[in-house]
Amino acid sequence: MESDEMQNFIKVWLAVIISLCHCYAIRNIIPIGIKRLLFVLPVVCLFLYLPLNIFSPHLGGTTAFFIAWLANFKLLLFAFGKGPLSADPLISLPLFVAVSCLPIKIHKNPPPKTPLNHQNKENPPPKPYQNGQTKETPSRKPREGPLNYAIKGILVAILVRVYDYSDYIHPKIIIVLYAFHVYFLLELTLAISAALARTMLGIELEPQFNEPYLSTSLQDFWGKRWNLMVTRILHPTVYEPTRNFCARVIGREWATLPAVFGTFVVSAVMHELMFYYLGRVRPTWDITTFFLLHGFCLTAEIALKKMIKDKWQLPGLLSGILTVGFVMSTAFWLFFPKFMECRIDVRAFEEYAALGAWVRNASESALRIWQGDRPS
């Protein structure tokens, strides 16, 4: 990875921290509403621009998601006195910055005092569903151990080596490998982020996956199991306002349907933006098609459940096979080929190779220094 790219990465995050300090400073000065929104909008626009300065798929993709999506949506909630940034009026500056960019869960009954939040006044966890059909908290799997992540790390390393022989592998097989690669890499990236946040800042990151391969419906997959940080931020920013508005027209029971579909429309737009940051190529709208298709099917699923009212349902095993099969087949059709089109895989492998060369050179240099210091 070139030093210029790392310098750009550092400059971008310095700009992010300074901008969030500005937002922190106005929280007790500018009243919530349109006036505060006018002060926040320049930061939102800046956060949309900053990821364009990073071309690395790993550094750029992570930065784009954390600031252009996660932080921007939280700042829009903050402008109207909602969301995690407004939960505690005495929140400390370091915690304000961390919560803005990271999927941090603030517990109602907090653990012992952490170095970031000296007041320990925290809000209840947000509702985790896009569809708003239930207020029950979804089951969370326990924190996975080091062995689990070590195995996934080894599998990612094996996949990287397998790609060296991609000329001899059928393109459909390559797409399947990409699917596992993306899932394992997301799990590892979030696990590393959680470990760093826990060690350096004394805070916990929310779990982001809950065994998505065990999903029994689209509602289960998108609401309880897959990429939960996106679900949690879309719920208060898109789903709830849309549902509340539509409830005045068609009633609260059926207002969930346009709210769910509207949530997927916004998700489609943001995913297209994320892929633009990664590939810098003109969108083909395959990603939008993928999310609109799933939004339509999930809306139809919820409507069907409302009509039959649990009088009949498929066996869990069969519904699980159909759900996972539908998600995987549509992803192979519309979602994963985008990685190849943007050449994200090629650039990522170049970074792996550069990182491997750097580690090898550093190890050889350290070994020479150690051997030179040894007494003859």
Coordinates of C-alpha atoms in Angstrom, one line a residue:
M1 CA 0.0 0.0 0.0
E2 CA 1.5 3.3 -1.1
S3 CA 2.6 5.9 1.5
D4 CA 0.5 8.6 -0.3
E5 CA -2.6 6.5 0.1
M6 CA -2.0 6.1 3.8
Q7 CA -1.3 9.9 4.2
N8 CA -4.7 10.6 2.4
F9 CA -6.4 8.1 4.8
I10 CA -4.9 9.9 7.8
K11 CA -5.9 13.3 6.5
V12 CA -9.4 12.2 5.8
W13 CA -9.9 10.9 9.3
L14 CA -8.3 14.1 10.8
A15 CA -10.9 16.1 8.9
V16 CA -13.7 13.7 10.2
I17 CA -12.6 14.2 13.8
I18 CA -12.4 18.0 13.4
S19 CA -15.9 18.1 11.8
L20 CA -17.4 16.0 14.5
C21 CA -15.8 18.3 17.1
H22 CA -17.8 21.1 15.4
C23 CA -21.0 19.1 15.7
Y24 CA -20.2 18.4 19.4
A25 CA -19.6 22.1 20.1
I26 CA -23.0 23.2 18.6
R27 CA -25.1 20.6 20.4
N28 CA -25.8 22.9 23.4
I29 CA -25.8 26.1 21.4
I30 CA -28.0 25.5 18.3
P31 CA -31.5 24.4 19.0
I32 CA -32.7 21.1 17.4
G33 CA -34.6 21.4 14.2
I34 CA -34.0 23.2 10.9
K35 CA -31.5 25.6 12.4
R36 CA -29.3 22.8 13.7
L37 CA -29.8 20.9 10.4
L38 CA -28.3 23.9 8.5
F39 CA -25.2 23.7 10.7
V40 CA -24.9 19.9 10.2
L41 CA -25.5 19.8 6.4
P42 CA -22.0 21.1 5.5
V43 CA -20.5 18.3 7.5
V44 CA -22.8 15.8 5.8
C45 CA -21.7 17.1 2.4
L46 CA -18.0 16.9 3.5
F47 CA -18.4 13.3 4.6
L48 CA -19.8 12.5 1.2
Y49 CA -16.8 14.0 -0.5
L50 CA -14.0 12.8 1.7
P51 CA -14.0 9.1 0.7
L52 CA -13.3 10.2 -2.9
N53 CA -9.7 10.9 -1.7
I54 CA -9.0 7.3 -0.9
F55 CA -8.6 4.7 -3.7
S56 CA -7.7 1.7 -1.6
P57 CA -10.7 -0.8 -1.6
H58 CA -10.0 -1.7 2.1
L59 CA -9.3 1.8 3.5
G60 CA -11.7 3.6 1.2
G61 CA -14.5 1.1 1.5
T62 CA -14.4 1.1 5.3
T63 CA -14.1 4.9 5.5
A64 CA -17.0 5.4 3.0
F65 CA -19.3 3.2 5.0
F66 CA -18.4 4.6 8.4
I67 CA -18.6 8.3 7.5
A68 CA -20.7 8.7 4.3
W69 CA -23.4 6.3 5.5
L70 CA -23.2 5.6 9.3
A71 CA -22.0 9.0 10.5
N72 CA -24.2 11.0 8.1
F73 CA -27.4 9.2 9.1
K74 CA -26.6 9.7 12.8
L75 CA -25.9 13.4 12.2
L76 CA -29.2 13.8 10.5
L77 CA -30.9 12.3 13.5
F78 CA -28.8 14.4 15.8
A79 CA -30.0 17.6 14.0
F80 CA -33.6 16.8 15.1
G81 CA -32.6 15.6 18.6
K82 CA -32.9 11.9 17.9
G83 CA -30.6 8.9 17.7
P84 CA -27.6 7.9 19.8
L85 CA -25.8 11.2 19.6
S86 CA -28.7 12.9 21.4
A87 CA -29.3 10.3 24.0
D88 CA -27.1 11.8 26.6
P89 CA -26.7 15.6 26.9
L90 CA -23.6 15.1 29.0
I91 CA -21.9 12.7 26.5
S92 CA -18.1 13.2 26.3
L93 CA -16.4 14.4 23.2
P94 CA -14.4 11.1 22.6
L95 CA -17.6 9.1 22.9
F96 CA -19.5 11.5 20.6
V97 CA -16.9 11.0 17.9
A98 CA -16.8 7.2 18.4
V99 CA -20.6 6.8 18.4
S100 CA -20.8 8.9 15.3
C101 CA -18.7 6.6 13.1
L102 CA -18.9 3.2 14.8
P103 CA -21.7 0.8 15.5
I104 CA -21.6 1.3 19.2
K105 CA -24.5 0.1 21.3
I106 CA -25.3 2.2 24.4
H107 CA -26.8 -0.1 27.1
K108 CA -29.7 0.9 29.3
N109 CA -28.0 -0.7 32.3
P110 CA -24.3 0.1 31.5
P111 CA -21.3 -1.7 32.8
P112 CA -18.8 0.0 35.1
K113 CA -17.8 3.5 34.1
T114 CA -15.7 3.6 30.9
P115 CA -13.1 6.2 30.1
L116 CA -15.2 7.6 27.3
N117 CA -18.5 8.2 29.0
H118 CA -18.0 9.7 32.5
Q119 CA -21.7 10.2 33.1
N120 CA -22.9 6.7 32.2
K121 CA -26.4 7.9 31.2
E122 CA -27.4 5.8 28.3
N123 CA -30.4 5.1 26.2
P124 CA -32.3 1.9 25.5
P125 CA -31.2 -0.1 22.5
P126 CA -32.9 0.9 19.2
K127 CA -35.4 -1.4 17.6
P128 CA -33.4 -3.6 15.3
Y129 CA -35.9 -4.4 12.5
Q130 CA -36.5 -2.7 9.2
N131 CA -40.0 -3.9 9.1
G132 CA -41.1 -2.9 12.6
Q133 CA -43.3 -6.0 13.0
T134 CA -42.3 -6.8 16.5
K135 CA -40.7 -5.1 19.5
E136 CA -39.0 -8.3 20.7
T137 CA -35.2 -8.1 20.9
P138 CA -33.7 -10.6 18.4
S139 CA -31.6 -13.4 19.8
R140 CA -28.0 -12.6 19.7
K141 CA -25.3 -15.2 19.3
P142 CA -22.5 -15.1 21.9
R143 CA -19.3 -13.4 21.1
E144 CA -17.3 -15.8 18.9
G145 CA -14.0 -17.0 20.2
P146 CA -10.5 -16.5 18.8
L147 CA -10.5 -20.0 17.3
N148 CA -13.5 -19.2 15.2
Y149 CA -11.9 -16.0 13.8
A150 CA -8.6 -17.8 13.3
I151 CA -10.3 -20.4 11.2
K152 CA -12.0 -17.7 9.1
G153 CA -8.7 -15.9 8.7
I154 CA -7.1 -19.0 7.4
L155 CA -10.0 -19.5 5.0
V156 CA -9.6 -16.0 3.7
A157 CA -5.8 -16.6 3.2
I158 CA -6.7 -19.8 1.3
L159 CA -9.2 -18.0 -0.9
V160 CA -6.6 -15.4 -1.7
R161 CA -4.2 -18.1 -2.9
V162 CA -6.9 -19.8 -4.9
Y163 CA -7.5 -16.6 -6.8
D164 CA -4.0 -17.0 -8.3
Y165 CA -5.5 -19.8 -10.4
S166 CA -8.6 -17.9 -11.3
D167 CA -7.8 -18.4 -15.0
Y168 CA -8.4 -22.1 -14.6
I169 CA -11.6 -21.8 -12.5
H170 CA -15.1 -21.3 -14.0
P171 CA -16.4 -17.7 -13.4
K172 CA -19.4 -19.0 -11.6
I173 CA -17.2 -20.7 -9.1
I174 CA -15.2 -17.5 -8.6
I175 CA -18.4 -15.7 -7.8
V176 CA -19.2 -18.3 -5.2
L177 CA -15.8 -17.9 -3.7
Y178 CA -16.3 -14.1 -3.6
A179 CA -19.5 -14.6 -1.6
F180 CA -17.7 -16.5 1.1
H181 CA -14.7 -14.1 0.9
V182 CA -16.9 -11.0 1.5
Y183 CA -18.7 -12.6 4.4
F184 CA -15.6 -13.8 6.1
L185 CA -13.8 -10.5 5.5
L186 CA -16.7 -8.5 6.9
E187 CA -16.7 -10.7 10.0
L188 CA -13.0 -10.4 10.5
T189 CA -12.9 -6.6 9.9
L190 CA -15.7 -6.0 12.4
A191 CA -14.2 -8.3 14.9
I192 CA -10.9 -6.5 14.7
S193 CA -12.7 -3.1 15.0
A194 CA -14.6 -4.4 18.1
A195 CA -11.4 -5.7 19.7
L196 CA -9.6 -2.3 19.2
A197 CA -12.6 -0.4 20.5
R198 CA -12.8 -2.6 23.5
T199 CA -9.1 -2.4 24.3
M200 CA -8.3 1.2 23.5
L201 CA -11.6 3.0 24.2
G202 CA -13.4 0.7 26.7
I203 CA -16.6 0.5 24.6
E204 CA -18.4 -2.4 22.9
L205 CA -19.4 -2.6 19.3
E206 CA -22.8 -4.1 18.4
P207 CA -22.7 -7.6 16.8
Q208 CA -23.3 -7.3 13.1
F209 CA -24.2 -10.8 12.0
N210 CA -26.3 -13.5 13.6
E211 CA -25.8 -16.7 11.6
P212 CA -27.5 -15.5 8.4
Y213 CA -27.3 -19.0 6.9
L214 CA -30.0 -20.0 9.4
S215 CA -32.6 -17.5 8.2
T216 CA -36.1 -18.9 7.8
S217 CA -37.6 -15.9 5.9
L218 CA -36.6 -12.6 4.2
Q219 CA -37.9 -10.8 7.3
D220 CA -35.7 -12.9 9.5
F221 CA -32.7 -12.4 7.2
W222 CA -32.8 -8.7 6.7
G223 CA -34.2 -7.8 10.1
K224 CA -32.4 -10.1 12.6
R225 CA -29.4 -11.7 11.0
W226 CA -27.6 -9.7 8.2
N227 CA -25.6 -6.5 8.6
L228 CA -27.5 -5.4 11.6
M229 CA -25.7 -2.0 11.8
V230 CA -27.4 -1.0 8.6
T231 CA -30.8 -2.2 9.8
R232 CA -30.4 -0.2 13.1
I233 CA -29.5 3.0 11.3
L234 CA -32.2 2.7 8.6
H235 CA -35.0 2.0 11.1
P236 CA -35.0 5.5 12.8
T237 CA -33.9 7.5 9.8
V238 CA -36.1 6.0 7.0
Y239 CA -38.6 3.3 8.3
E240 CA -40.1 5.1 11.2
P241 CA -40.7 8.5 9.5
T242 CA -42.2 6.7 6.4
R243 CA -44.4 4.5 8.6
N244 CA -45.7 7.5 10.6
F245 CA -46.5 9.5 7.5
C246 CA -48.2 6.6 5.7
A247 CA -50.2 5.7 8.9
R248 CA -52.2 8.9 8.5
V249 CA -53.3 7.8 5.0
I250 CA -53.7 4.0 5.1
G251 CA -53.6 3.2 8.8
R252 CA -50.8 2.0 11.0
E253 CA -51.3 -1.8 10.3
W254 CA -50.6 -1.4 6.5
A255 CA -48.3 1.6 6.8
T256 CA -45.5 -0.9 7.4
L257 CA -45.5 -2.0 3.8
P258 CA -44.5 1.3 2.1
A259 CA -42.1 1.9 5.0
V260 CA -40.3 -1.4 4.4
F261 CA -40.1 -0.8 0.6
G262 CA -39.0 2.8 1.2
T263 CA -36.2 1.6 3.5
F264 CA -35.0 -0.7 0.7
V265 CA -35.1 2.1 -1.8
V266 CA -32.8 4.2 0.4
S267 CA -30.6 1.2 1.1
A268 CA -30.3 0.6 -2.7
V269 CA -29.1 4.2 -3.2
M270 CA -26.6 4.0 -0.5
H271 CA -25.2 0.7 -1.7
E272 CA -24.8 2.2 -5.2
L273 CA -22.9 5.1 -3.6
M274 CA -20.7 2.6 -1.7
F275 CA -19.8 0.7 -4.9
Y276 CA -19.0 4.0 -6.6
Y277 CA -16.6 4.9 -3.9
L278 CA -15.0 1.4 -4.3
G279 CA -14.8 1.2 -8.1
R280 CA -15.3 4.8 -9.4
V281 CA -17.3 3.5 -12.4
R282 CA -20.6 4.5 -13.8
P283 CA -23.4 2.6 -12.0
T284 CA -25.2 -0.1 -13.9
W285 CA -28.1 -0.2 -11.3
D286 CA -27.7 -3.9 -10.8
I287 CA -27.3 -3.2 -7.1
T288 CA -30.4 -1.1 -7.1
T289 CA -32.3 -3.9 -8.8
F290 CA -31.1 -6.3 -6.2
F291 CA -32.4 -4.3 -3.3
L292 CA -35.6 -3.3 -5.0
L293 CA -36.3 -6.9 -5.8
H294 CA -35.7 -7.9 -2.1
G295 CA -37.7 -5.0 -0.9
F296 CA -40.7 -6.0 -3.1
C297 CA -40.5 -9.6 -2.0
L298 CA -40.1 -8.7 1.7
T299 CA -43.1 -6.4 1.4
A300 CA -45.1 -9.2 -0.2
E301 CA -44.0 -11.6 2.5
I302 CA -45.2 -9.3 5.3
A303 CA -48.5 -8.6 3.6
L304 CA -49.1 -12.4 3.2
K305 CA -48.3 -12.9 6.9
K306 CA -50.8 -10.2 7.8
M307 CA -53.5 -11.8 5.7
I308 CA -53.1 -15.4 6.9
K309 CA -52.2 -14.3 10.5
D310 CA -50.0 -17.3 11.2
K311 CA -52.8 -19.8 10.3
W312 CA -50.4 -21.6 8.0
Q313 CA -46.7 -21.6 7.5
L314 CA -44.0 -23.6 5.8
P315 CA -41.8 -26.0 7.8
G316 CA -38.7 -24.3 9.1
L317 CA -36.3 -26.4 7.2
L318 CA -38.1 -25.8 3.9
S319 CA -38.5 -22.1 4.4
G320 CA -34.8 -21.8 5.4
I321 CA -33.7 -23.6 2.2
L322 CA -36.0 -21.3 0.1
T323 CA -34.8 -18.2 1.8
V324 CA -31.1 -18.8 1.7
G325 CA -31.5 -20.1 -1.9
F326 CA -33.3 -17.0 -3.0
V327 CA -30.8 -14.6 -1.3
M328 CA -27.8 -16.5 -2.7
S329 CA -29.2 -16.8 -6.3
T330 CA -30.1 -13.2 -6.5
A331 CA -26.8 -12.1 -5.0
F332 CA -24.9 -14.2 -7.6
W333 CA -27.1 -12.7 -10.3
L334 CA -27.0 -9.0 -9.4
F335 CA -24.7 -8.3 -6.4
F336 CA -21.4 -10.1 -6.5
P337 CA -20.7 -9.6 -10.2
K338 CA -20.3 -5.9 -9.4
F339 CA -17.1 -6.7 -7.6
M340 CA -15.6 -8.1 -10.8
E341 CA -16.9 -5.2 -12.9
C342 CA -15.3 -2.7 -10.6
R343 CA -12.1 -4.7 -10.4
I344 CA -12.3 -4.5 -6.6
D345 CA -11.0 -8.1 -6.4
V346 CA -7.9 -7.3 -8.5
R347 CA -7.1 -4.1 -6.5
A348 CA -7.7 -5.9 -3.2
F349 CA -5.3 -8.7 -4.2
E350 CA -2.7 -6.2 -5.1
E351 CA -3.0 -4.8 -1.6
Y352 CA -2.7 -8.2 -0.1
A353 CA 0.5 -8.8 -2.2
A354 CA 1.9 -5.4 -1.1
L355 CA 1.1 -6.1 2.5
G356 CA 2.7 -9.5 2.3
A357 CA 5.9 -8.0 0.7
W358 CA 6.0 -5.3 3.4
V359 CA 5.7 -7.9 6.2
R360 CA 8.4 -10.1 4.6
N361 CA 10.8 -7.2 4.2
A362 CA 10.2 -6.0 7.7
S363 CA 10.8 -9.6 9.1
E364 CA 14.0 -9.9 7.1
S365 CA 15.2 -6.5 8.3
A366 CA 14.4 -7.4 11.9
L367 CA 16.2 -10.7 11.5
R368 CA 19.3 -9.1 10.1
I369 CA 19.3 -6.5 12.9
W370 CA 18.9 -9.3 15.5
Q371 CA 21.7 -11.4 13.9
G372 CA 24.0 -8.3 13.7
D373 CA 23.5 -7.6 17.4
R374 CA 24.4 -11.2 18.5
P375 CA 27.9 -11.6 19.9
S376 CA 30.2 -13.4 17.6

